[in-house]
Short mmCIF file of C-alpha atoms in Angstrom, two decimals:
data_model
loop_
_atom_site.label_atom_id
_atom_site.label_comp_id
_atom_site.label_asym_id
_atom_site.label_seq_id
_atom_site.Cartn_x
_atom_site.Cartn_y
_atom_site.Cartn_z
CA MET A 1 102.54 82.47 65.81
CA ASN A 2 102.52 78.89 66.92
CA ASN A 3 104.57 77.33 64.38
CA PHE A 4 107.09 80.09 64.93
CA LEU A 5 107.05 79.22 68.63
CA THR A 6 107.59 75.55 68.14
CA MET A 7 110.46 76.31 65.78
CA LYS A 8 112.22 78.47 68.36
CA ARG A 9 111.62 75.89 71.07
CA SER A 10 113.43 73.13 69.25
CA ARG A 11 116.45 75.28 68.31
CA ALA A 12 117.22 77.24 71.47
CA SER A 13 115.02 76.51 74.49
CA THR A 14 118.11 75.81 76.77
CA PRO A 15 119.96 78.60 78.39
CA ASN A 16 123.07 79.62 76.59
CA ALA A 17 125.90 80.42 79.14
CA ALA A 18 127.13 83.69 78.04
CA VAL A 19 130.76 84.74 77.67
CA MET A 20 130.81 88.26 79.25
CA GLY A 21 129.97 87.47 82.89
CA PRO A 22 127.13 85.98 84.74
CA SER A 23 124.04 85.63 82.71
CA ILE A 24 120.38 85.66 83.91
CA LEU A 25 119.98 82.39 82.02
CA SER A 26 121.95 80.87 84.77
CA ILE A 27 118.91 81.54 87.08
CA PRO A 28 116.20 78.74 87.06
CA HIS A 29 113.26 79.47 85.14
CA TYR A 30 110.85 79.65 87.90
CA ILE A 31 112.82 82.44 89.61
CA LEU A 32 113.15 84.19 86.20
CA MET A 33 109.36 84.00 85.93
CA GLU A 34 109.14 85.40 89.35
CA ILE A 35 111.22 88.24 88.33
CA MET A 36 109.20 88.85 84.94
CA SER A 37 105.92 88.71 86.91
CA LYS A 38 106.94 91.84 88.90
CA LEU A 39 107.33 93.89 85.59
CA PRO A 40 104.81 96.13 83.82
CA MET A 41 103.12 94.57 80.73
CA SER A 42 105.01 96.88 78.37
CA THR A 43 108.34 95.79 79.61
CA ILE A 44 107.29 92.03 79.74
CA CYS A 45 106.22 92.14 75.98
CA ASN A 46 109.36 93.95 75.22
CA CYS A 47 111.32 91.36 76.88
CA MET A 48 110.03 88.83 74.49
CA CYS A 49 112.37 90.34 71.98
CA VAL A 50 115.47 89.70 74.06
CA CYS A 51 115.94 86.26 72.96
CA SER A 52 113.98 83.04 72.15
CA TYR A 53 114.32 81.71 75.82
CA PHE A 54 112.65 84.82 77.30
CA ARG A 55 109.95 84.54 74.63
CA ASN A 56 109.16 80.91 75.50
CA LEU A 57 109.25 81.70 79.09
CA ILE A 58 106.64 84.52 78.84
CA SER A 59 104.43 82.37 76.50
CA ASP A 60 104.30 79.58 79.05
CA PRO A 61 100.83 79.06 80.50
CA GLN A 62 102.63 78.75 83.91
CA PHE A 63 103.88 82.15 83.66
CA ALA A 64 100.41 83.42 82.67
CA GLN A 65 99.10 81.97 85.86
CA LEU A 66 101.67 83.45 88.08
CA HIS A 67 101.47 86.90 86.44
CA LEU A 68 97.75 86.96 86.82
CA SER A 69 98.00 86.35 90.52
CA ARG A 70 100.27 89.49 90.69
CA SER A 71 98.64 91.57 88.19
CA GLN A 72 97.09 95.00 89.55
CA PRO A 73 93.85 96.51 88.24
CA SER A 74 94.62 98.87 85.35
CA LEU A 75 92.41 101.24 83.56
CA LEU A 76 90.85 100.03 80.20
CA LEU A 77 89.66 102.93 77.98
CA ARG A 78 87.78 103.06 74.95
CA SER A 79 88.36 106.23 73.00
CA PHE A 80 88.92 107.73 69.65
CA TYR A 81 92.39 107.53 68.82
CA ASN A 82 93.49 108.96 65.44
CA TRP A 83 89.72 109.04 64.50
CA GLU A 84 89.13 105.38 65.24
CA SER A 85 87.71 103.73 68.25
CA SER A 86 90.11 101.70 70.04
CA LEU A 87 90.98 99.96 73.30
CA CYS A 88 93.60 101.54 75.42
CA LEU A 89 95.37 100.51 78.52
CA VAL A 90 96.60 102.74 81.14
CA GLU A 91 99.28 100.82 83.06
CA SER A 92 100.59 101.46 86.75
CA ILE A 93 98.49 104.39 87.89
CA ASP A 94 100.14 105.12 90.96
CA PRO A 95 100.63 108.34 92.95
CA CYS A 96 104.24 108.63 91.74
CA VAL A 97 103.49 108.67 88.06
CA VAL A 98 100.45 110.76 87.99
CA ASP A 99 101.61 114.43 88.35
CA SER A 100 99.38 117.26 88.44
CA GLY A 101 99.20 119.42 85.35
CA THR A 102 99.20 123.19 85.26
CA ASN A 103 95.50 123.76 85.76
CA GLY A 104 95.04 121.49 88.49
CA ASP A 105 94.11 118.43 86.45
CA ILE A 106 95.83 115.10 86.87
CA ARG A 107 97.86 114.18 83.86
CA VAL A 108 98.46 110.59 83.02
CA PRO A 109 102.02 110.28 81.45
CA ASP A 110 102.31 109.32 77.74
CA LYS A 111 104.30 106.26 78.37
CA ALA A 112 101.67 104.82 80.72
CA LEU A 113 99.12 104.72 77.79
CA LEU A 114 99.26 101.63 75.48
CA LYS A 115 96.82 101.07 72.80
CA PHE A 116 95.96 97.71 71.60
CA LYS A 117 96.20 96.99 67.98
CA PRO A 118 94.15 93.82 67.17
CA ASN A 119 95.76 91.90 64.27
CA CYS A 120 92.40 90.53 63.11
CA ASP A 121 89.47 91.49 60.92
CA LEU A 122 86.71 90.95 63.50
CA PRO A 123 84.18 93.75 63.67
CA ILE A 124 85.19 95.32 67.00
CA LYS A 125 84.34 98.79 65.84
CA GLY A 126 81.37 100.21 67.99
CA LEU A 127 81.60 97.44 70.58
CA GLU A 128 81.53 98.23 74.21
CA VAL A 129 83.15 96.47 77.20
CA LEU A 130 80.52 94.45 79.10
CA SER A 131 82.80 93.00 81.71
CA SER A 132 86.15 91.20 82.32
CA CYS A 133 87.65 88.61 84.41
CA ASN A 134 91.22 87.00 84.58
CA GLY A 135 92.31 89.26 81.86
CA ILE A 136 89.58 88.18 79.26
CA ILE A 137 87.31 91.03 78.29
CA CYS A 138 83.80 90.51 76.96
CA LEU A 139 82.82 93.12 74.30
CA TYR A 140 79.25 93.55 72.98
CA LYS A 141 77.26 95.67 70.61
CA PRO A 142 74.93 97.92 72.58
CA ARG A 143 71.16 97.51 71.62
CA SER A 144 71.46 94.62 69.14
CA TYR A 145 73.69 92.63 71.58
CA ASP A 146 75.25 90.89 68.36
CA PRO A 147 77.96 90.04 68.24
CA TYR A 148 79.69 89.48 71.50
CA VAL A 149 83.37 89.29 71.21
CA ILE A 150 85.50 87.33 73.93
CA CYS A 151 89.00 88.61 73.78
CA ASN A 152 92.45 89.04 75.42
CA PRO A 153 93.98 92.07 73.72
CA VAL A 154 97.34 91.37 75.39
CA VAL A 155 97.93 88.17 73.62
CA ASP A 156 95.87 89.34 70.56
CA GLU A 157 93.25 86.79 70.73
CA TYR A 158 89.65 87.53 69.69
CA VAL A 159 86.77 85.22 69.24
CA VAL A 160 83.12 85.92 68.30
CA VAL A 161 80.58 84.16 70.40
CA PRO A 162 77.68 82.46 68.71
CA GLN A 163 74.32 84.12 69.56
CA VAL A 164 72.44 82.50 72.37
CA GLU A 165 68.79 82.83 72.97
CA LYS A 166 67.78 85.78 75.04
CA GLY A 167 67.00 84.98 78.78
CA SER A 168 69.79 82.13 79.01
CA ILE A 169 73.07 82.62 80.37
CA CYS A 170 75.69 82.36 77.93
CA GLY A 171 77.82 79.21 78.25
CA SER A 172 75.60 77.70 81.08
CA ARG A 173 73.50 74.80 80.29
CA ARG A 174 71.25 75.03 83.25
CA ALA A 175 69.93 78.53 84.23
CA GLY A 176 66.42 77.53 85.43
CA ASP A 177 67.15 78.98 88.82
CA ALA A 178 67.95 82.36 87.50
CA PRO A 179 66.38 85.23 89.29
CA LEU A 180 63.46 86.85 87.44
CA TYR A 181 65.22 90.07 86.88
CA LEU A 182 68.88 90.78 86.95
CA HIS A 183 70.26 94.31 86.85
CA LEU A 184 72.00 93.63 83.40
CA TYR A 185 73.47 97.15 82.86
CA SER A 186 76.20 96.25 85.47
CA GLY A 187 77.12 93.45 83.38
CA GLY A 188 77.70 91.09 86.24
CA CYS A 189 80.70 91.76 88.58
CA PHE A 190 83.33 89.24 88.74
CA LEU A 191 84.98 88.67 92.13
CA ASN A 192 86.26 85.46 93.98
CA GLY A 193 85.52 83.20 91.05
CA ALA A 194 81.84 84.23 90.75
CA LEU A 195 79.81 86.75 88.99
CA HIS A 196 77.53 89.05 91.04
CA TRP A 197 74.38 90.85 90.17
CA ILE A 198 71.84 93.04 91.65
CA ASP A 199 68.30 91.50 91.65
CA HIS A 200 65.21 93.66 91.18
CA ASP A 201 61.44 93.48 91.04
CA THR A 202 58.94 94.28 88.21
CA GLU A 203 59.34 98.09 89.21
CA ASN A 204 63.07 98.06 88.92
CA CYS A 205 63.45 98.33 92.72
CA PHE A 206 66.33 96.72 94.56
CA GLU A 207 65.36 93.47 95.80
CA SER A 208 68.39 91.60 96.81
CA MET A 209 71.72 90.23 95.25
CA CYS A 210 72.62 87.07 93.81
CA TYR A 211 75.79 85.39 92.36
CA PHE A 212 76.47 82.83 89.59
CA ASP A 213 78.60 79.81 91.05
CA PHE A 214 80.56 78.56 87.98
CA GLY A 215 81.61 75.45 89.80
CA LYS A 216 77.95 74.54 90.52
CA GLU A 217 76.73 76.28 87.47
CA ARG A 218 73.79 77.80 89.29
CA PHE A 219 72.59 81.08 90.81
CA GLN A 220 72.74 81.55 94.67
CA PRO A 221 71.46 84.30 96.84
CA PHE A 222 74.14 86.81 97.96
CA PRO A 223 73.82 89.09 101.08
CA GLY A 224 73.25 92.76 99.93
CA PRO A 225 73.30 95.74 102.40
CA SER A 226 70.69 95.35 105.10
CA GLN A 227 70.32 99.12 105.23
CA PHE A 228 68.73 98.85 101.69
CA ARG A 229 65.91 96.69 103.19
CA GLY A 230 63.67 99.09 104.71
CA LEU A 231 63.38 101.51 101.69
CA PRO A 232 61.12 99.73 99.31
CA GLY A 233 60.31 101.82 96.14
CA GLN A 234 62.97 103.96 96.86
CA LEU A 235 66.15 102.19 95.57
CA GLN A 236 65.89 102.33 91.81
CA VAL A 237 68.39 99.88 90.22
CA GLU A 238 68.89 102.17 87.39
CA MET A 239 70.62 104.45 89.92
CA MET A 240 73.15 101.82 90.90
CA LYS A 241 76.39 100.32 89.54
CA MET A 242 78.18 97.33 91.00
CA VAL A 243 81.93 97.33 90.87
CA VAL A 244 85.05 96.03 92.46
CA LEU A 245 86.84 98.55 94.57
CA LYS A 246 89.80 97.88 96.74
CA ASP A 247 89.33 94.23 96.11
CA GLY A 248 85.88 94.15 97.50
CA LEU A 249 82.37 94.28 96.13
CA SER A 250 80.97 97.69 96.02
CA VAL A 251 77.86 99.47 94.91
CA SER A 252 77.64 103.06 93.92
CA HIS A 253 74.13 104.58 94.27
CA HIS A 254 72.81 107.93 93.31
CA ALA A 255 70.77 108.47 96.39
CA ALA A 256 69.91 112.00 95.28
CA SER A 257 70.24 114.04 92.12
CA ASP A 258 73.33 115.62 93.51
CA MET A 259 74.91 113.02 95.59
CA LEU A 260 76.62 109.73 95.02
CA GLU A 261 76.98 107.27 97.78
CA ILE A 262 79.54 104.35 97.66
CA TRP A 263 78.85 101.24 99.61
CA VAL A 264 81.64 98.62 100.07
CA MET A 265 81.53 95.22 101.34
CA LYS A 266 84.57 95.02 103.57
CA ASP A 267 84.49 91.25 104.11
CA TYR A 268 83.38 89.21 101.27
CA ALA A 269 79.89 87.65 101.70
CA VAL A 270 79.41 89.14 105.33
CA GLN A 271 76.31 91.00 105.25
CA ASP A 272 77.10 93.13 108.33
CA SER A 273 80.27 94.31 106.56
CA TRP A 274 78.34 96.56 104.11
CA THR A 275 79.41 100.09 104.93
CA LYS A 276 78.79 103.52 103.40
CA ASP A 277 82.22 103.97 102.45
CA PHE A 278 82.03 107.66 101.21
CA VAL A 279 79.75 110.15 99.74
CA ILE A 280 80.56 112.67 97.15
CA GLU A 281 78.70 115.78 95.93
CA ILE A 282 78.21 115.21 92.27
CA PRO A 283 80.33 117.82 90.39
CA TRP A 284 78.57 117.86 87.12
CA LEU A 285 74.79 117.45 86.74
CA ASP A 286 73.17 114.71 84.77
CA ILE A 287 72.59 115.91 81.31
CA TYR A 288 71.20 112.69 79.94
CA PRO A 289 68.86 110.59 81.90
CA GLY A 290 70.42 107.10 82.86
CA LEU A 291 73.94 108.47 82.69
CA LEU A 292 75.72 107.40 85.95
CA TYR A 293 78.85 107.99 87.71
CA GLN A 294 80.84 105.04 87.91
CA PRO A 295 83.67 104.50 90.51
CA LEU A 296 86.80 102.81 88.84
CA MET A 297 89.48 102.37 91.41
CA VAL A 298 90.76 103.77 94.58
CA LEU A 299 94.61 104.40 94.67
CA ASN A 300 96.66 104.04 97.87
CA ASN A 301 96.90 107.80 98.24
CA GLY A 302 93.08 108.12 98.65
CA GLU A 303 92.43 109.32 95.08
CA SER A 304 89.39 107.71 93.75
CA PHE A 305 89.20 107.56 89.91
CA MET A 306 85.68 107.65 88.31
CA VAL A 307 84.12 108.08 85.01
CA PHE A 308 80.91 110.11 84.10
CA GLY A 309 80.04 109.79 80.45
CA SER A 310 83.30 110.80 78.72
CA VAL A 311 84.77 112.54 81.64
CA LEU A 312 87.45 110.85 83.59
CA PHE A 313 88.08 112.37 86.98
CA SER A 314 89.31 111.83 90.41
CA CYS A 315 88.02 112.59 93.74
CA ASN A 316 90.21 113.04 96.66
CA MET A 317 88.83 111.32 99.85
CA ARG A 318 90.66 113.40 102.18
CA ASP A 319 90.13 117.14 100.97
CA ARG A 320 87.04 116.08 98.72
CA SER A 321 88.69 117.91 95.91
CA ILE A 322 87.66 116.88 92.30
CA ARG A 323 90.10 117.06 89.61
CA LYS A 324 89.74 115.83 85.88
CA VAL A 325 92.12 113.26 84.66
CA ARG A 326 93.81 114.01 81.26
CA VAL A 327 95.21 111.23 79.12
CA SER A 328 97.20 113.36 76.87
CA ARG A 329 97.53 111.23 73.79
CA ILE A 330 93.89 110.32 73.64
CA SER A 331 91.63 113.08 72.31
CA SER A 332 89.33 114.32 74.86
CA VAL A 333 86.53 111.90 73.89
CA ILE A 334 86.63 108.76 76.07
CA ILE A 335 83.78 106.64 75.11
CA GLY A 336 84.04 104.38 78.07
CA ALA A 337 86.23 103.25 80.97
CA THR A 338 86.69 100.26 83.16
CA THR A 339 88.84 98.53 85.36
CA TYR A 340 90.77 95.42 84.05
CA ILE A 341 93.36 93.13 85.27
CA PRO A 342 95.61 92.51 82.34
CA SER A 343 96.90 89.01 81.77
CA PHE A 344 98.70 86.72 79.37
CA ILE A 345 96.09 83.94 79.76
CA SER A 346 95.34 82.58 76.32
CA LEU A 347 91.50 82.03 75.36
CA ARG A 348 92.43 78.40 74.86
CA ASN A 349 93.37 77.90 78.49
CA ALA A 350 90.54 80.10 79.72
CA ALA A 351 88.06 78.00 77.86
CA THR A 352 89.03 74.76 79.27
CA GLY A 353 88.33 76.03 82.84
CA GLY A 354 91.70 77.61 83.06
CA TYR A 355 94.63 76.30 84.82
CA PRO A 356 97.49 74.45 83.12
CA MET B 1 115.61 66.95 117.58
CA ALA B 2 114.46 69.37 120.19
CA SER B 3 117.95 69.82 121.35
CA SER B 4 118.96 71.68 118.34
CA ILE B 5 116.88 74.73 118.91
CA GLU B 6 116.57 75.04 122.64
CA ASN B 7 119.78 76.76 123.10
CA ASN B 8 120.10 80.12 121.17
CA ASN B 9 123.80 80.51 121.74
CA GLU B 10 124.69 77.39 119.98
CA LYS B 11 126.68 77.96 116.75
CA LEU B 12 127.16 76.10 113.66
CA THR B 13 129.68 76.05 110.85
CA LEU B 14 128.91 76.69 107.13
CA LYS B 15 131.53 76.15 104.39
CA SER B 16 131.44 77.97 101.24
CA SER B 17 132.11 76.58 97.79
CA ASP B 18 135.69 78.11 97.88
CA GLY B 19 136.40 76.64 101.31
CA GLU B 20 135.85 79.40 103.68
CA GLU B 21 134.09 78.73 107.00
CA PHE B 22 131.63 80.74 108.72
CA LEU B 23 130.53 80.52 112.26
CA VAL B 24 126.80 81.29 112.56
CA GLU B 25 124.52 81.66 115.60
CA LYS B 26 121.81 79.20 115.33
CA HIS B 27 118.94 81.85 115.61
CA VAL B 28 120.54 83.47 112.52
CA ALA B 29 120.75 80.16 110.64
CA LEU B 30 117.15 79.63 111.23
CA GLN B 31 116.29 82.30 108.72
CA SER B 32 117.11 79.64 106.11
CA THR B 33 114.42 77.01 105.76
CA LEU B 34 117.24 74.67 104.26
CA LEU B 35 119.31 74.96 107.54
CA GLN B 36 116.09 74.69 109.62
CA ASN B 37 115.20 71.52 108.10
CA MET B 38 118.64 70.20 108.65
CA LEU B 39 118.71 71.22 112.29
CA ASP B 40 115.28 69.70 112.71
CA SER B 41 116.63 66.39 111.41
CA ASP B 42 119.31 64.73 113.23
CA CYS B 43 122.15 66.82 111.56
CA SER B 44 124.62 67.60 114.45
CA SER B 45 125.78 71.19 115.00
CA ALA B 46 129.30 69.83 115.47
CA ASP B 47 129.41 69.03 111.57
CA VAL B 48 130.48 71.50 109.17
CA ILE B 49 127.50 72.15 106.71
CA PRO B 50 129.08 72.55 103.22
CA LEU B 51 127.36 74.96 100.78
CA PRO B 52 128.96 73.91 97.59
CA LYS B 53 127.00 76.33 95.28
CA ILE B 54 127.71 79.35 97.32
CA ASP B 55 130.95 81.42 97.27
CA ALA B 56 132.49 83.12 100.30
CA ARG B 57 131.60 86.61 99.11
CA THR B 58 127.93 85.74 98.53
CA LEU B 59 127.66 83.69 101.76
CA ALA B 60 128.77 86.67 103.84
CA LEU B 61 126.10 88.90 102.26
CA VAL B 62 123.45 86.22 102.84
CA LEU B 63 124.64 85.81 106.51
CA GLY B 64 124.57 89.55 107.06
CA TYR B 65 120.84 89.67 105.83
CA CYS B 66 120.00 86.75 108.01
CA LYS B 67 121.60 88.26 111.10
CA LYS B 68 119.77 91.54 110.71
CA HIS B 69 116.40 89.85 110.18
CA ALA B 70 116.93 87.35 113.12
CA ASP B 71 117.90 90.11 115.43
CA ALA B 72 115.29 92.57 114.52
CA SER B 73 112.57 89.92 113.84
CA SER B 74 108.97 91.14 114.18
CA SER B 75 109.76 94.45 115.71
CA LYS B 76 110.67 97.19 113.38
CA GLN B 77 109.41 96.53 109.87
CA GLY B 78 110.23 100.13 108.70
CA GLU B 79 113.91 99.70 109.87
CA LEU B 80 114.17 96.39 108.14
CA ASN B 81 112.69 97.80 104.87
CA SER B 82 115.29 100.49 104.89
CA PHE B 83 118.05 97.97 105.65
CA ASP B 84 116.91 95.91 102.65
CA SER B 85 117.12 98.69 100.20
CA GLU B 86 120.27 99.88 101.46
CA PHE B 87 121.62 96.16 101.40
CA LEU B 88 120.94 95.87 97.70
CA LYS B 89 121.99 99.40 96.64
CA ASP B 90 124.79 99.60 94.34
CA MET B 91 125.09 95.78 94.05
CA ASP B 92 126.28 94.75 90.48
CA MET B 93 124.16 92.27 88.54
CA GLY B 94 126.62 89.48 89.14
CA ALA B 95 126.47 89.78 92.82
CA LEU B 96 122.59 90.07 92.56
CA PHE B 97 122.33 86.89 90.54
CA ASN B 98 124.64 84.96 92.98
CA LEU B 99 122.49 86.33 95.88
CA VAL B 100 119.29 85.12 94.12
CA LEU B 101 120.75 81.66 93.44
CA ALA B 102 121.97 81.53 97.11
CA ALA B 103 118.64 82.53 98.60
CA ASN B 104 116.91 80.11 96.32
CA PHE B 105 119.27 77.17 97.43
CA MET B 106 119.19 78.19 101.08
CA GLU B 107 115.36 78.86 101.12
CA ILE B 108 115.36 82.34 102.38
CA LYS B 109 112.23 83.71 101.00
CA GLY B 110 112.49 87.35 102.01
CA LEU B 111 115.87 87.67 100.61
CA LEU B 112 114.79 85.98 97.27
CA ASP B 113 111.81 88.44 97.03
CA ILE B 114 113.79 91.57 97.54
CA ALA B 115 116.60 90.41 95.23
CA ALA B 116 114.12 89.44 92.54
CA GLN B 117 112.47 92.82 92.98
CA LYS B 118 115.68 94.52 92.62
CA ILE B 119 116.57 92.70 89.25
CA ALA B 120 112.99 93.64 88.04
CA ASP B 121 113.42 97.16 89.00
CA THR B 122 116.57 97.41 87.02
CA ILE B 123 115.10 96.30 83.72
CA LYS B 124 111.72 98.02 84.20
CA ASP B 125 110.99 100.41 81.18
CA LYS B 126 114.35 99.31 79.41
CA PRO B 127 114.30 98.60 75.63
CA HIS B 128 115.17 95.12 74.96
CA GLN B 129 118.61 95.82 73.37
CA GLU B 130 119.43 97.36 76.99
CA VAL B 131 118.02 94.23 78.69
CA ARG B 132 120.37 91.99 76.71
CA GLU B 133 123.40 94.15 77.76
CA ILE B 134 122.35 94.26 81.43
CA PHE B 135 121.85 90.35 81.58
CA HIS B 136 124.58 89.48 79.25
CA VAL B 137 122.03 87.53 77.03
CA GLU B 138 122.84 86.50 73.49
CA ASN B 139 120.34 87.47 70.88
CA ASP B 140 119.48 84.19 69.05
CA TYR B 141 116.97 85.63 66.77
CA THR B 142 117.60 86.42 63.05
CA PRO B 143 116.62 90.04 62.40
CA GLU B 144 113.41 88.68 60.53
CA GLU B 145 112.37 86.66 63.61
CA GLU B 146 113.03 89.54 66.05
CA ALA B 147 110.88 91.79 63.77
CA ALA B 148 108.14 89.08 63.74
CA VAL B 149 108.19 88.99 67.50
CA ARG B 150 108.12 92.67 67.80
CA GLU B 151 105.06 92.76 65.27
CA GLU B 152 103.16 90.39 67.30
CA ASN B 153 103.44 92.58 70.26
CA ARG B 154 103.43 96.03 68.62
CA TRP B 155 100.66 97.51 70.82
CA ALA B 156 103.21 97.28 73.66
CA PHE B 157 105.91 99.13 72.01
CA GLU B 158 104.52 102.80 72.00
CA GLY B 159 107.07 103.82 74.69
CA PHE B 160 110.05 102.04 73.23
CA PRO B 161 112.38 102.98 70.51
#
């Protein structure tokens, strides 16, 4: 891939004034990047085929950075697709493209669904998404935790992480100040350049929150909802998930067997801004213990996408209606869903601390 | 320095690349960061300001945009939004490119944003062959190279022919 790129650069990296009228190549490259960064992923990738100038522009780390700053959360689905487990991206879910199907379900149009096709022999089969940041995804093998794979499927880069000893944080040299117990099933929630966790005691009860500061390479306390404080023993962390909703940190909590509360921190790191944003009555009861409802994203029209086991559904905040979300080209089996901000960031640039 | 902004009725003259002169009210000209900086420095309003990269047709459009936004500033955002979309409606690609270049040169951020968005909207979801036609871009790939680029990004081509 890189040899090819270099070859193209040497031959035709300068704009070629076209003959039949004004060409977009007369526009300075940073404005062209501006224009490209406003496009959906599929159109951007497609534009790489237009000419070598476009391709070099899109492959530029500067473009990756600009694009990431604009990139909107998308849905990342793991599903069975033609009998094999794969990663799929649902692009641009907005009210205009999601049309209601005949039986009241929400149908995601075919063209919004893109399936990643890894060009490598890594054993990604059976892996689940642990978490993601800056378009980089961490996959892991449930139970054995071996291997971990760091990847950016957009640029088709996959790397297996060497195994680390249990109890130390991967990549961190000093984790001595780590809290005793982190609620690991949430996987660490990435926001504002830090990873956030729920902290619990030996009885798995909510204790507090913390975050890992990558700059200082250490854990710091983080303000959790003060409303949680007076309820010792009642707040089992197994009943909670930490997610990013509407650009803010959020905790969903199964407060009762038939009720899910969504707490949102409206202003980052301001304890008093924790608010119970909404409560939904759980539509399907828990068949397996430990299976939680997980909010994914809130759309501008008040629809809130969630996943429960293999069921993707949407809850309308205004009329409280619940509708299933159908992704037609995926068979009904969704193994997992998370939100993900797609980017063109190369693992090489991400690994060096990121910025070109 | 202060004298340049205190009187709103003051006018200045802009000259397009093809020699046409435009008399512009100062508060309208201030939509452009380039002109604002010129006025903030000791550039006299009696001078004609040449804009050698912008033709008369484009400059007229730019000034129309600036006037609307200067007069309506901060009041009716909804009205401005509908003006913006009407303003760019039916504009051909050549005119849009000229507008982007002018907005970039004159540093009018709002205009640059909407014109860039309009160009993006035009190519959204279009196959690459059509993008070439819209932008008058020559294909400098050999068929093998093009196939290789497509192969590298094959995941993204589900919806494209």
